[in-house]
Steps between C-alpha positions, in 0.01 A plus 500: 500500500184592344619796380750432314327208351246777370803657436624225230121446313567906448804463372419187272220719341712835468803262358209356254412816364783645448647161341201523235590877431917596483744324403849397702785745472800404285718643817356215743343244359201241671653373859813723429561733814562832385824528714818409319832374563833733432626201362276444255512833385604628119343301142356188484649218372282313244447139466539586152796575543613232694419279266730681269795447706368171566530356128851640479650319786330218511664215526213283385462646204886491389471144589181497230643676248805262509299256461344629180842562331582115595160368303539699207886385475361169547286537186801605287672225625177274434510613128851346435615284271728176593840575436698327211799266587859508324617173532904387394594165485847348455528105371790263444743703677790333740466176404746237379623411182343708230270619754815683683519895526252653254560348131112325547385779677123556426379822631124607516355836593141497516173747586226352654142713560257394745133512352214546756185344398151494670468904525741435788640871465158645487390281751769668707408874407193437634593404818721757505225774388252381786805535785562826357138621510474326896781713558363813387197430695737434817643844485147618478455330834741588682381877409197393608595368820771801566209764438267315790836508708536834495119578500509307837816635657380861420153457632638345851731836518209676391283396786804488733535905467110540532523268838821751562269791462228349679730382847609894472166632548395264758828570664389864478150437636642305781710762628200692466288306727771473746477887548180496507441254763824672690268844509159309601698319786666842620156675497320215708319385239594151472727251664871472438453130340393703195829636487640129535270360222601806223865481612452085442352632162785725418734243527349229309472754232841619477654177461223368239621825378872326508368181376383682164792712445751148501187371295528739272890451475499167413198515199713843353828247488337222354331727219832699455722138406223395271521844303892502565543858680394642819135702494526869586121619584220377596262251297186602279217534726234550268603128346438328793193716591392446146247227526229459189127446549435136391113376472338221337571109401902437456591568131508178284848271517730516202777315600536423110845719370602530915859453580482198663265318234790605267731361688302162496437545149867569415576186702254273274627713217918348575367118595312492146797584332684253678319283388489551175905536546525114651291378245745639239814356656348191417584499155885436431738783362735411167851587467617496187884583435680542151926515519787436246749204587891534373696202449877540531610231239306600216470891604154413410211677682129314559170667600328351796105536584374346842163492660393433845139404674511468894262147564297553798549165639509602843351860512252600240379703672171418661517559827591865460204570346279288749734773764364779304145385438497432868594838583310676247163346718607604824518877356223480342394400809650739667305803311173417572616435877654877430152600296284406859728665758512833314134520459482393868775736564385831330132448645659526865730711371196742381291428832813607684529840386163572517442405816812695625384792241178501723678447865733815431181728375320404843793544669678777377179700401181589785593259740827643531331854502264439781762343722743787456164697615395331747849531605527882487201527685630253825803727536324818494189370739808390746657767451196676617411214771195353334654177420719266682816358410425210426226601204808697403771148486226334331407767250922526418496128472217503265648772285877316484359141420285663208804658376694193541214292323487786233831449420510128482232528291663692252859296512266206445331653209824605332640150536212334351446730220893402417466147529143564268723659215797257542234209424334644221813676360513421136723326330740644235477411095746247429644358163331218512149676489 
């Protein structure tokens, strides 16, 4: 056991050294076996491009983009004016005496034009401008949100085909140590459990081996209905090897011109107007009307003017506008609520992806070195009888679970860095800006 603990410190250092001096290989990248699968084989499939194919099928954003064309009809229908009435009326007709059949008929044809008062059309343009621009800032959104969809769904089948990768090697190295311990046991060198414990080994492996290829199933379906098509080769490796050095205090929150503070502003932005709208309604509309009147005896015709004032006995209005005061304080509420949680949100958000930026460098960088050394070295010094099995199991064990914690390390990285951008996405210019 001691040697191939002295084994592992020389392996650290050698993995240290040669960290500090090359670089990894674009062809394997840190904790990628260099083994492949044939069905991975042919061009990579970029998750910039499946966020191309993403935005064309998405549902999400058709539903967004419907919703657009609704606000902006709803703002020419906000800019409207009340229609004028045409108004006939027929008097003295079918009555008795000289009332009887039409010789007193009076007939009337009138035009009568509602006249809104209080800004009320204005009043509603505004509302209508503020739903359009929360709209437009909705579609943003959901872009937002499909992008850290896709982000997530490609990084989970990109670490599914590095597992993939990974259970083939072990696989490989199992079978391996199976011969190996076949040949000690038929030369006398050791006892036939060691052909037990490595065929124990090799079977464990080849159905986590299994395990990863219906794994690996699954996460390429759910990626290929988000983008809308199947996915013919294998996923970018060098993306989800690709992890950035990041040092030093978290940058300073701006959550100032973020989606989600426009959202909450846009939201403050439609209760003002509504406001203003209520208190508007409160002032009574005129109709005025001007019509001719023919009278049947004479063959004489009269001009007729009318106006009309609605008395807000019952409704003037008040309590409307108490509604829309009410609810113009609970958003404004609501944004600084908004205004707290994204600061909150973008710090953790920021600590996240640092902390997995920094997991997935120790992980996929010396430590992963040294235990695929120190590994390398337990087979051959078995090979050769100088170590046991079991220093062998436990280096292999060593060398899979720091492959396994490289890659989680990475997935969690790219998942973070997504939700990182999706909270401090910026929000788009809108018309009322």
């Amino acid at each position: 056991m001691h040697r191939l603990f002295a084994a592992l410190l020389a392996a650290t250092a050698c993995a240290s050294i040669a960290q500090a001096q090359t670089t990894p290989s674009a062809e394997a990248g840190p904790g990628q076996p260099q083994s492949t699968s044939p069905a991975l084989a042919g061009p990579s499939f970029t998750v910039d491009r499946a966020l191309e194919l993403a935005g064309v099928v998405s549902p999400a954003l058709e539903a967004a983009s419907a919703d657009v064309r609704a606000a902006e009809a709803g703002r020419q229908v906000a800019g409207l004016r009340p229609n004028p009435s045409v108004t006939v009326e027929a008097e003295n007709v079918g009555g008795s005496g000289q009332y009887r059949g039409t010789r007193s008929l009076e007939a009337t044809t009138s035009l009568t034009l509602p006249i809104e008062l209080g800004g009320k059309r204005s009043a509603r343009i505004a509302v209508a401008d503020a739903r359009t621009d929360r709209a437009a800032i909705q579609a943003a959104i959901a872009q937002a949100d499909l992008r850290i969809s896709v982000v997530r769904a490609y990084a989970e089948a990109a670490s599914a085909e590095r597992r993939l990768v990974t259970a083939h090697d072990q696989a490989r190295i199992a079978n391996e140590t199976l011969r190996a311990a076949q040949v000690r046991v038929q030369a006398g060198r050791a006892s036939p459990i060691e052909v037990q414990r490595a065929d124990v080994a090799r079977v464990n492996a080849d159905a986590a081996l299994l395990r990863e290829e219906r794994t690996l199933e699954v996460a390429r379906f759910s990626l290929s209905r988000i983008i809308g098509q199947p996915i013919s080769g294998p996923l970018d490796a060098d993306w989800f090897s690709h992890v950035p050095a990041i040092y030093g205090p978290l940058r300073p929150i701006e959550s100032a011109g973020t989606l989600v503070m426009a959202a909450a502003d846009a939201d403050l932005a439609i209760a003002d107007a509504s406001v203003r709208l209520a208190r508007s309604q409160r002032v009574p509309d005129l109709t005025v009307g001007a019509g001719a009147r023919r009278l049947e005896q004479t063959n004489d015709t009269a001009a007729i003017f009318s106006l009309s004032i609605p008395i807000p006995l019952f409704n003037n209005g008040r309590a409307a506008l108490s509604q829309a005061s009410a609810e113009r304080q609970r958003a404004d509420a609501q944004r600084r609520v908004t205004a707290l949680d994204v600061d909150q949100a973008i710090a953790r958000a920021q600590a996240d992806a640092a902390n997995a930026a920094t997991s997935a460098a120790a992980a996929s960088g010396p430590a992963l070195a040294a235990a695929e050394e120190a590994a390398r070295i337990a087979r051959i010094g078995y090979r050769e009888g100088k170590f046991g099995q079991l220093d062998l199991l436990d280096a292999e064990r060593t060398l899979a679970a720091t492959r396994a914690a490289a890659i989680d390390a990475l997935l969690s990285y790219h998942i973070a860095q997504a939700q990182l951008e999706r909270l401090t996405a910026r929000a788009p210019v809108t018309q009322g800006e």
